[in-house]
Short mmCIF file of C-alpha atoms in Angstrom, two decimals:
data_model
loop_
_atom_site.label_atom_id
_atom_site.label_comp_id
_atom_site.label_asym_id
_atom_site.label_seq_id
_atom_site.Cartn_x
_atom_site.Cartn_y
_atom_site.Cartn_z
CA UNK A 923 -24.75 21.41 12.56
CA UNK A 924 -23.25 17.81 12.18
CA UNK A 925 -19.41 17.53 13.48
CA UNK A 926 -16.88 17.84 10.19
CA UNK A 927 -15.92 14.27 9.32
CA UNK A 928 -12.01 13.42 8.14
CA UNK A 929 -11.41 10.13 6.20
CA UNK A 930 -8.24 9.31 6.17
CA UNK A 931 -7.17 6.48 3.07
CA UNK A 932 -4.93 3.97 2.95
CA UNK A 933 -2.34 4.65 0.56
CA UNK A 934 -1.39 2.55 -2.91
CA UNK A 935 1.74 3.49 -3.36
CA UNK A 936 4.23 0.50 -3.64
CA UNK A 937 6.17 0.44 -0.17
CA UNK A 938 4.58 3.14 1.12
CA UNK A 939 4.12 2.72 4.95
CA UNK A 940 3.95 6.80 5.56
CA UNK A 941 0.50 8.31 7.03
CA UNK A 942 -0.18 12.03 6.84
CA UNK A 943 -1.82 11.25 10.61
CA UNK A 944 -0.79 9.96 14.06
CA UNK A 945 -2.61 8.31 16.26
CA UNK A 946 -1.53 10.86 18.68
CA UNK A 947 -3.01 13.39 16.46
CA UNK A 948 -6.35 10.98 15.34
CA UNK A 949 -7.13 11.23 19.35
CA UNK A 950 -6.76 15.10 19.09
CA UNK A 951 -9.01 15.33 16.49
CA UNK A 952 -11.66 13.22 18.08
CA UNK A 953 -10.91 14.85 21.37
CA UNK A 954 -11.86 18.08 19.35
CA UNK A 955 -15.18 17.26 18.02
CA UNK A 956 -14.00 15.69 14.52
CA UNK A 957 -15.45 12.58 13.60
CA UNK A 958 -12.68 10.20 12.63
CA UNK A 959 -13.13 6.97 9.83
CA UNK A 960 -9.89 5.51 9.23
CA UNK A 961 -9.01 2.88 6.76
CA UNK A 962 -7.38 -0.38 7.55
CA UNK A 963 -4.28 -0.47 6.18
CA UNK A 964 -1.66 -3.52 6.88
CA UNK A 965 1.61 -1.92 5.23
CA UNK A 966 0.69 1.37 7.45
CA UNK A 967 3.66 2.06 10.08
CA UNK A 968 0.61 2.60 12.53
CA UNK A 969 -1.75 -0.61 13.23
CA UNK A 970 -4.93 -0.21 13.11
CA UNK A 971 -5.27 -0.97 16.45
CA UNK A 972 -3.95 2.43 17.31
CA UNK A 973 -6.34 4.24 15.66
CA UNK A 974 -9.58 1.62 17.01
CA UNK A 975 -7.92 2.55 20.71
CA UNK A 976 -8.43 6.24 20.26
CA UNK A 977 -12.16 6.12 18.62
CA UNK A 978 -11.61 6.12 15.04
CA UNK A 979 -13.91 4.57 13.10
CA UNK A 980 -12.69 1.94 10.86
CA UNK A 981 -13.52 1.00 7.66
CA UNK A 982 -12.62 -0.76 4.44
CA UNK A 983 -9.46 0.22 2.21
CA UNK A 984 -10.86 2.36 -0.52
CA UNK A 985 -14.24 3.30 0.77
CA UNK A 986 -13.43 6.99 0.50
CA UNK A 987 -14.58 6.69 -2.91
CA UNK A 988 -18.01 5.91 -1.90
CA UNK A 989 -18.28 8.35 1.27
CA UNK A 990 -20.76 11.14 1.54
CA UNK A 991 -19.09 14.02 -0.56
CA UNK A 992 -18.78 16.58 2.50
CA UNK A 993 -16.23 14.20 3.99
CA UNK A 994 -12.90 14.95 3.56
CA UNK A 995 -10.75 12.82 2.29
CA UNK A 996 -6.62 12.71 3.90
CA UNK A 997 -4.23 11.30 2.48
CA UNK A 998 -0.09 11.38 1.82
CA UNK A 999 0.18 10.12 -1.86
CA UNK A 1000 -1.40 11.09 -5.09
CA UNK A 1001 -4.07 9.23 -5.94
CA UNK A 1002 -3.78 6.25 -8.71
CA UNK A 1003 -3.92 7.73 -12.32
CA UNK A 1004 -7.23 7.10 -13.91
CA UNK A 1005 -10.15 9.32 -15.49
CA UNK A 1006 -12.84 9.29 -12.85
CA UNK A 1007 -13.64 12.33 -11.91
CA UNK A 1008 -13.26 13.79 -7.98
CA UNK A 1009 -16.18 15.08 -5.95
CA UNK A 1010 -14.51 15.40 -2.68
CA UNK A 1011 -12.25 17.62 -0.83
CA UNK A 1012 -9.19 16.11 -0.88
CA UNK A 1013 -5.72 16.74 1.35
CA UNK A 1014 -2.74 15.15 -0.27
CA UNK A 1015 0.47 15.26 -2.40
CA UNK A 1016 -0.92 15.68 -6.34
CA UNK A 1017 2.52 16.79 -8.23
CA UNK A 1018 0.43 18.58 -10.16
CA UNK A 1019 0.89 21.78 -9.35
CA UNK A 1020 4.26 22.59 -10.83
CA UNK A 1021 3.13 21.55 -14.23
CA UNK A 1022 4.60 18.21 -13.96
CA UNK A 1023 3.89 15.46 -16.50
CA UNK A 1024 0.37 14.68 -16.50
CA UNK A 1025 -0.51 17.51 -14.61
CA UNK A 1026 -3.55 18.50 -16.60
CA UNK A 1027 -5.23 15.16 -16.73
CA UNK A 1028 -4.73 14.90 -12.93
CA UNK A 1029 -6.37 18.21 -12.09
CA UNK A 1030 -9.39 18.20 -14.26
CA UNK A 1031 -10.51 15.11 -12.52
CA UNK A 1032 -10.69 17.66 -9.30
CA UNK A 1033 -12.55 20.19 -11.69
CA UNK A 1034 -14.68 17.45 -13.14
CA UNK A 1035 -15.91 16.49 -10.17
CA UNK A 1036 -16.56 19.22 -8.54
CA UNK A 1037 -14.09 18.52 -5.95
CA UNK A 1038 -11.12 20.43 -4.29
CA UNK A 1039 -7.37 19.58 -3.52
CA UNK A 1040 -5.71 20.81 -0.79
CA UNK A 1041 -2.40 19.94 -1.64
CA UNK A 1042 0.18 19.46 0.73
CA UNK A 1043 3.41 20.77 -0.45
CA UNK A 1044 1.22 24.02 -0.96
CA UNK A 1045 -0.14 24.43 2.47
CA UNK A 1046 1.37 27.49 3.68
CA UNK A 1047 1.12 29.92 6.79
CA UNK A 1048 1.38 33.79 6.57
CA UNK A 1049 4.68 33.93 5.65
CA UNK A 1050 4.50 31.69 3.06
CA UNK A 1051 6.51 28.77 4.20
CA UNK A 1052 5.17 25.25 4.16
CA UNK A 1053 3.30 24.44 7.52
CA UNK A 1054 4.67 20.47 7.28
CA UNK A 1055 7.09 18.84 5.56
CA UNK A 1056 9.35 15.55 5.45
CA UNK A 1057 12.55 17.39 4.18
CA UNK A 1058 14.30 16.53 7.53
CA UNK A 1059 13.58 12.54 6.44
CA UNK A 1060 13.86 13.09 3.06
CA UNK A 1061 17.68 14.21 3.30
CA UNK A 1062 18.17 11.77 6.16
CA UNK A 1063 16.78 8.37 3.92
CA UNK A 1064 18.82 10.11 0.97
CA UNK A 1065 22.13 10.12 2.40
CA UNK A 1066 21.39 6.73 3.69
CA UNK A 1067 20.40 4.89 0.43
CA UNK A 1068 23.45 6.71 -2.05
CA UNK A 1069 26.10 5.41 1.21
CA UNK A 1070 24.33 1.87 0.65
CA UNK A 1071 24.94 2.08 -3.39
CA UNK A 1072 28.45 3.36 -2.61
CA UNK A 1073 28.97 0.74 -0.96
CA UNK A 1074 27.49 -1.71 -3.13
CA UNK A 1075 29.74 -0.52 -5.79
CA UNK A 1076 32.89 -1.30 -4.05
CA UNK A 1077 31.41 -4.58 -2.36
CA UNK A 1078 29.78 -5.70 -5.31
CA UNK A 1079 31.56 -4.65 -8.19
CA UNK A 1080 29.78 -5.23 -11.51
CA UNK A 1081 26.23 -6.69 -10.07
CA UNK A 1082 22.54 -5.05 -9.67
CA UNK A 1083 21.51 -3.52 -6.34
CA UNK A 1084 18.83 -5.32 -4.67
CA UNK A 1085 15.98 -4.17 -2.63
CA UNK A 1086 16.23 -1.65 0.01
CA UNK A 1087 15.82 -3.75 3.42
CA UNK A 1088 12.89 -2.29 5.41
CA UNK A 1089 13.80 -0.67 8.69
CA UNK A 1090 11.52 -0.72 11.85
CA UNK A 1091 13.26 2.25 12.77
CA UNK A 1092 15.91 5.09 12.00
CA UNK A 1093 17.94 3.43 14.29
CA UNK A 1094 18.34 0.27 12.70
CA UNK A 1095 18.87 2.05 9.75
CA UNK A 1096 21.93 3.66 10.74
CA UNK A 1097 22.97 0.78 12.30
CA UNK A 1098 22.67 -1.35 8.66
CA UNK A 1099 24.41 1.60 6.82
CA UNK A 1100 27.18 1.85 9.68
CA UNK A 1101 28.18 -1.76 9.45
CA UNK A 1102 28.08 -1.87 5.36
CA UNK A 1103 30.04 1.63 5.38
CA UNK A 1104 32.91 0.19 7.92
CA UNK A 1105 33.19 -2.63 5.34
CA UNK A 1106 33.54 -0.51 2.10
CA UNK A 1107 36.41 1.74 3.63
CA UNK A 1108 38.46 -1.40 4.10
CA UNK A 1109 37.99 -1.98 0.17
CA UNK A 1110 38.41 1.88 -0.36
CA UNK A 1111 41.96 1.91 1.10
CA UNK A 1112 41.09 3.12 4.51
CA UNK A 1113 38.91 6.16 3.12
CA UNK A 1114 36.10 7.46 3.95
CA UNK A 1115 33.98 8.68 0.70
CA UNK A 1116 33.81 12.25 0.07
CA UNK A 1117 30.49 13.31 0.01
CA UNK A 1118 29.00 17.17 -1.28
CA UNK A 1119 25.31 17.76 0.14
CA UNK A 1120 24.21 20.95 -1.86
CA UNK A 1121 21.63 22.60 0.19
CA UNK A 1122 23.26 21.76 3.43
CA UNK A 1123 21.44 24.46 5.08
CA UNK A 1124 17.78 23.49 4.80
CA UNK A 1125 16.06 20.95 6.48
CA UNK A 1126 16.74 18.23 4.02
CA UNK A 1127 20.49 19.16 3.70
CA UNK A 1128 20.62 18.82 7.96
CA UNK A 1129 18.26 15.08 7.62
CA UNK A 1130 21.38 14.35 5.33
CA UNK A 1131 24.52 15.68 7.17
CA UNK A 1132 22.95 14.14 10.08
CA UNK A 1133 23.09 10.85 9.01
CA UNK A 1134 26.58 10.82 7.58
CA UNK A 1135 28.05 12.13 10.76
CA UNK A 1136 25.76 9.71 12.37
CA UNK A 1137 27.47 6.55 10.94
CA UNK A 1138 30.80 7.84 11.00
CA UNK A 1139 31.38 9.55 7.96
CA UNK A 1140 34.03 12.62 9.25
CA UNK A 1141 33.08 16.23 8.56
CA UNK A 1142 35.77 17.30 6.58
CA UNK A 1143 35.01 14.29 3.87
CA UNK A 1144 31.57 16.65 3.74
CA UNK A 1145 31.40 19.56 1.63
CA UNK A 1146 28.49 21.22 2.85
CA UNK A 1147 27.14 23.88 0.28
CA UNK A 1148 24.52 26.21 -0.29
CA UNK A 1149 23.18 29.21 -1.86
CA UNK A 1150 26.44 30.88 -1.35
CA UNK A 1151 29.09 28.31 -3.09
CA UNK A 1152 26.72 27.27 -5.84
CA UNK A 1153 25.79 31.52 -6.88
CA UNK A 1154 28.38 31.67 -9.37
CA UNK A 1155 26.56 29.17 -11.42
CA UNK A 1156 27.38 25.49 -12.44
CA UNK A 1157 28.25 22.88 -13.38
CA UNK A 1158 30.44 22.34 -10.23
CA UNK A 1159 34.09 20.77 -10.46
CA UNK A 1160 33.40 19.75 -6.73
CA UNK A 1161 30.68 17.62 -7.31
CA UNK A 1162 32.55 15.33 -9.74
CA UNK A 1163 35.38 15.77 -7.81
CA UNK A 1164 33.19 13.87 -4.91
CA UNK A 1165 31.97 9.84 -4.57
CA UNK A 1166 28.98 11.09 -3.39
CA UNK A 1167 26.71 14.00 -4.32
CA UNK A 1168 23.31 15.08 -2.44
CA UNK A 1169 20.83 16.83 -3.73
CA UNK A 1170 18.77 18.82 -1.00
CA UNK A 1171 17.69 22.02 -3.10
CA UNK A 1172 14.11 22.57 -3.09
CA UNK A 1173 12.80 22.93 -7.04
CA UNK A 1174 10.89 26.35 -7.46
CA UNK A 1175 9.92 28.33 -10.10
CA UNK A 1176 13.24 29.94 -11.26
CA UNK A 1177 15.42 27.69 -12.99
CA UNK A 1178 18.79 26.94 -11.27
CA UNK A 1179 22.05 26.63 -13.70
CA UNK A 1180 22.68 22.81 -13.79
CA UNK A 1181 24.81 21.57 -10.79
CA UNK A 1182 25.94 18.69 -13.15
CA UNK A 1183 26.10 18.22 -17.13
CA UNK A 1184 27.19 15.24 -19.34
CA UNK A 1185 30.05 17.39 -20.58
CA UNK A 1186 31.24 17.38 -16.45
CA UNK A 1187 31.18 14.11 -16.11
CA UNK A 1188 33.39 13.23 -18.72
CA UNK A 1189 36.44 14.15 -16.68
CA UNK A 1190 39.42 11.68 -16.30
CA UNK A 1191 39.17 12.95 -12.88
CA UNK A 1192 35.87 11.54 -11.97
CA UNK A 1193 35.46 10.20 -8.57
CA UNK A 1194 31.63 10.31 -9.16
CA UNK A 1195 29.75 7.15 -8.88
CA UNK A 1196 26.45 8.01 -6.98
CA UNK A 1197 23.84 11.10 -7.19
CA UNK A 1198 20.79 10.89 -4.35
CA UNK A 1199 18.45 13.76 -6.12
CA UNK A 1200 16.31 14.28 -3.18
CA UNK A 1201 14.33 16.57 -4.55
CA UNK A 1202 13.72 14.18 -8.01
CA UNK A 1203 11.96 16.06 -10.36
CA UNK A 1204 13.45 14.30 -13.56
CA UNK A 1205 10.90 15.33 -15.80
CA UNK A 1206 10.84 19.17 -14.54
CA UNK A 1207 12.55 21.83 -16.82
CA UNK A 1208 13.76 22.87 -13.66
CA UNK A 1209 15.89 20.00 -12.72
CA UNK A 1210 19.62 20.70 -11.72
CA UNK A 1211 20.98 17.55 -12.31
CA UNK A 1212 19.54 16.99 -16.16
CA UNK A 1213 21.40 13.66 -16.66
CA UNK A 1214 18.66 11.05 -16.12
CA UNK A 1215 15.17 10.74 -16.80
CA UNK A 1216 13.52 7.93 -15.46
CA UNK A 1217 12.60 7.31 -10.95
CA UNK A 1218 14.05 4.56 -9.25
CA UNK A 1219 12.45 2.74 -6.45
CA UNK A 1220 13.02 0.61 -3.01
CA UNK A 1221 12.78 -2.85 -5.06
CA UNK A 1222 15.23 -1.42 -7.32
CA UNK A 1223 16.94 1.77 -5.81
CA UNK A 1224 19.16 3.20 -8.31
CA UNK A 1225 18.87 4.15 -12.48
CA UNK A 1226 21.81 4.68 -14.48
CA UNK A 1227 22.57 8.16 -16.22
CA UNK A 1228 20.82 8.38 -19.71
CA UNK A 1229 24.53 8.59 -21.46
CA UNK A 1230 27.43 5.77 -21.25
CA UNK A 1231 30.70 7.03 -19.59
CA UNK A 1232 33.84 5.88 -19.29
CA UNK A 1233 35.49 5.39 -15.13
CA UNK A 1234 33.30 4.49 -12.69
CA UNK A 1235 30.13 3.31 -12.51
CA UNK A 1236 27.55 6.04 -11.94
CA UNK A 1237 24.09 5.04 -10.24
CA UNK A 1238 21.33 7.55 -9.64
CA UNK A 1239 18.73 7.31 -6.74
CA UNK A 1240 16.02 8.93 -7.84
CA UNK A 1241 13.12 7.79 -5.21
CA UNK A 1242 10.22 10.47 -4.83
CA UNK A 1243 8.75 8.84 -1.37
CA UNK A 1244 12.19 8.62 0.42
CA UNK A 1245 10.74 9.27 3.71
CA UNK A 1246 9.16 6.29 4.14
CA UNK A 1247 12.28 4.07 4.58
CA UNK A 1248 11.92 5.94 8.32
CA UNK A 1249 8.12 6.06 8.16
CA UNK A 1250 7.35 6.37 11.74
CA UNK A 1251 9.67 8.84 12.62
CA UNK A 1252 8.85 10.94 9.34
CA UNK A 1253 5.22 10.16 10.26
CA UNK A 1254 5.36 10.94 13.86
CA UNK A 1255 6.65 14.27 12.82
CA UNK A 1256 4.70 15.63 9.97
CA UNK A 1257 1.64 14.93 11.68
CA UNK A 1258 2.34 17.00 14.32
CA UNK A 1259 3.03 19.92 12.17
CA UNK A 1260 -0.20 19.24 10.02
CA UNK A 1261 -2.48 18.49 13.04
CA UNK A 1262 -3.22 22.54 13.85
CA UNK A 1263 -4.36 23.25 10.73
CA UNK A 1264 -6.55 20.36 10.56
CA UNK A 1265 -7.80 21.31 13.57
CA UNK A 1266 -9.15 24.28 11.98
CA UNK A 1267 -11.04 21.98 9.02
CA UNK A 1268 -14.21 22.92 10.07
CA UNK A 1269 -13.65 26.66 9.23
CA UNK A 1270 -11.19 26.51 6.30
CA UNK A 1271 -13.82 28.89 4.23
CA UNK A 1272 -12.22 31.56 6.62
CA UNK A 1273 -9.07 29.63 7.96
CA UNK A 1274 -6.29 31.25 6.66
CA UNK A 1275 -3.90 27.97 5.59
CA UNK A 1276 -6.95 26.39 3.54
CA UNK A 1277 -7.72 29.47 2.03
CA UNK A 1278 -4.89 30.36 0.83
CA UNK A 1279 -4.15 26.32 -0.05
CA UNK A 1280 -7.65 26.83 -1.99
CA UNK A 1281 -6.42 30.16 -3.71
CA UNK A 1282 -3.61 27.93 -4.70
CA UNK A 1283 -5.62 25.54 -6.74
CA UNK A 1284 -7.88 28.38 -8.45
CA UNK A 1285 -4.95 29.50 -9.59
CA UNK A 1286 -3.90 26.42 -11.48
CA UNK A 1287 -7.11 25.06 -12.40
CA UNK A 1288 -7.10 29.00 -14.60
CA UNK A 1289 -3.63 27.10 -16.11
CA UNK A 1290 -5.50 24.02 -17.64
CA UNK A 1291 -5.98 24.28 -21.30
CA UNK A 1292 -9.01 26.11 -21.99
CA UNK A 1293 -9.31 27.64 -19.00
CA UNK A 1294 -11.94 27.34 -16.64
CA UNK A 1295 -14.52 30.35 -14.99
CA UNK A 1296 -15.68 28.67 -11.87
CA UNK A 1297 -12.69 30.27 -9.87
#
């Protein structure tokens, strides 16, 4: 029986420098009997010479398309939106299985081809919780980019935001934010910003308190809320009430009374001026925060709200890869996680995780209009 073979893709995604595998974990897999092909990739936060050092093969960015179909393909990103259809397995981040826009196009390719998707915000263990995630990043890249367009706001009254700087590390990062932050208070009148992180208690809400203790920001500027302060339903005084508001709640299935509303924000007592929706889901009936509709990005990092309002300025960041502003340390740390299921690859027809993941995708391929029988 030949050895189960993992291909792991460079990604497309503007800016994104993420990878769903170490090199630490590439040599585990090799060291386990996996054969290995990885693509070169030169915005990767790993070099390719990382992966040649621990016996990867290397090959050409975007040859997964034309690999054998029992290889699996890995990869962190969704894949770039056209028609072809998908013979593979595939191990990735779709947004497609919480009916988001586009979701029905995107799956049939899978169903097309005859291929599978293994998505990874679905991966679960036996009591149902995710076995990886970024959340910790997520929060922690969040809180830094909405202190960088506070601060922009008071710097730079009245002019765009430019690019996000790239970081080599989460250090520098703080250390960027810290000096910019020390700067702003001066213009602020000596205060700090007050900042509400609503899911405080998750691991997105502690990547975000983190940070703002972490460049100086005192603790009792920080509301920290959760399921308990936001139960008696929005749209929250506090949050308006704040310069900065969070988002760390995880979208489900239920839909959560809005945290803000346009009605809210037109307080004379808005201090207001940026949201960081972490989670960003704009387009999701879901959403808490249903005052924008559009992403924003690294090149240009924050979207105004879809309504005018008088006070302040208000600037949304609304970035759906946030993690990769830290992409080695997120990296370093969701491969681990993943690297014990994929260990297991080459019995996921009776591997709990990928059975369940492949459950999972029945389940919404049985969604698509029309239906479908071969699940």
């Amino acid at each position: 029986m030949s050895p189960t073979t993992i291909h792991l893709r460079s990604e497309t995604k503007p800016l994104e420098r993420r990878s769903p595998l170490s090199p630490a974990s590439a040599k585990a897999l090799v060291e386990a009997g996996f054969l290995l092909r990885v693509e070169r990739c030169r915005n990767r936060t790993y070099g390719d010479d990382e992966f040649e050092a621990i016996g990867a093969e290397m090959v050409p960015a975007g040859s997964w398309a034309d690999a054998p179909r029992e290889h699996i393909i890995l990869g962190l990103k969704e894949l770039s939106e056209d028609d072809s259809s998908l013979p593979h397995t595939h191990i990735h981040f779709q947004h497609c299985f919480k009916n988001q826009e586009g979701w029905a196009a995107s799956l049939s390719r899978f169903v097309r081809g005859g291929g599978m998707l293994y998505d990874l915000e679905f991966l679960t263990g036996e009591d149902g919780r995710r076995i990886a995630a970024f959340g910790y990043w997520a929060g922690y890249a969040g809180a830094a980019i909405a202190l960088i367009a506070w601060a922009h706001q008071l710097l730079h009254p009245g002019t765009a935001q430019g690019r996000v700087p790239r970081f080599d590390s989460a250090l520098a990062l703080a250390d960027h934010v810290k000096s910019i932050i020390e700067a702003s208070i001066d213009t602020n009148g000596g205060q700090h910003p007050r900042i509400i992180i609503i899911g405080a208690l998750g691991r997105c809400g502690k990547g975000a308190l983190d940070f703002c203790l972490g460049v100086g920001i005192p603790r009792e500027c920080i509301l920290e809320w959760d399921m308990e302060e936001t139960s008696r339903g929005g749209p929250f005084p506090e949050v308006v009430a704040s310069d900065i508001f969070i988002n760390c709640v995880y979208l489900g299935p239920t839909r959560i009374p809005p945290f803000v509303t346009f009605d809210s924000l037109t307080t004379p007592e808005r201090r207001l001026r940026v949201i960081c929706d972490v989670s960003c889901d704009p387009n999701s009936e879901n959403n808490p925060i249903p005052v924008y509709s559009s992403y924003s990005s690294f090149d240009s990092p924050t979207v105004p709200i879809s309504r005018k309002l008088d006070g302040p300025e208000l600037r949304v960041v609304a970035i759906d890869h946030l993690p990769t502003l830290v992409a080695r340390e997120a990296s370093d740390e969701f491969s681990r996680l993943l690297l014990p299921s994929l260990l297991t690859l080459n019995r996921r027809e009776s591997e709990g995780v990928w059975v369940r993941a492949e459950h999972t995708f029945a389940e919404k391929v049985r969604e698509l209009p029309g239906g479908c029988s071969s699940f």
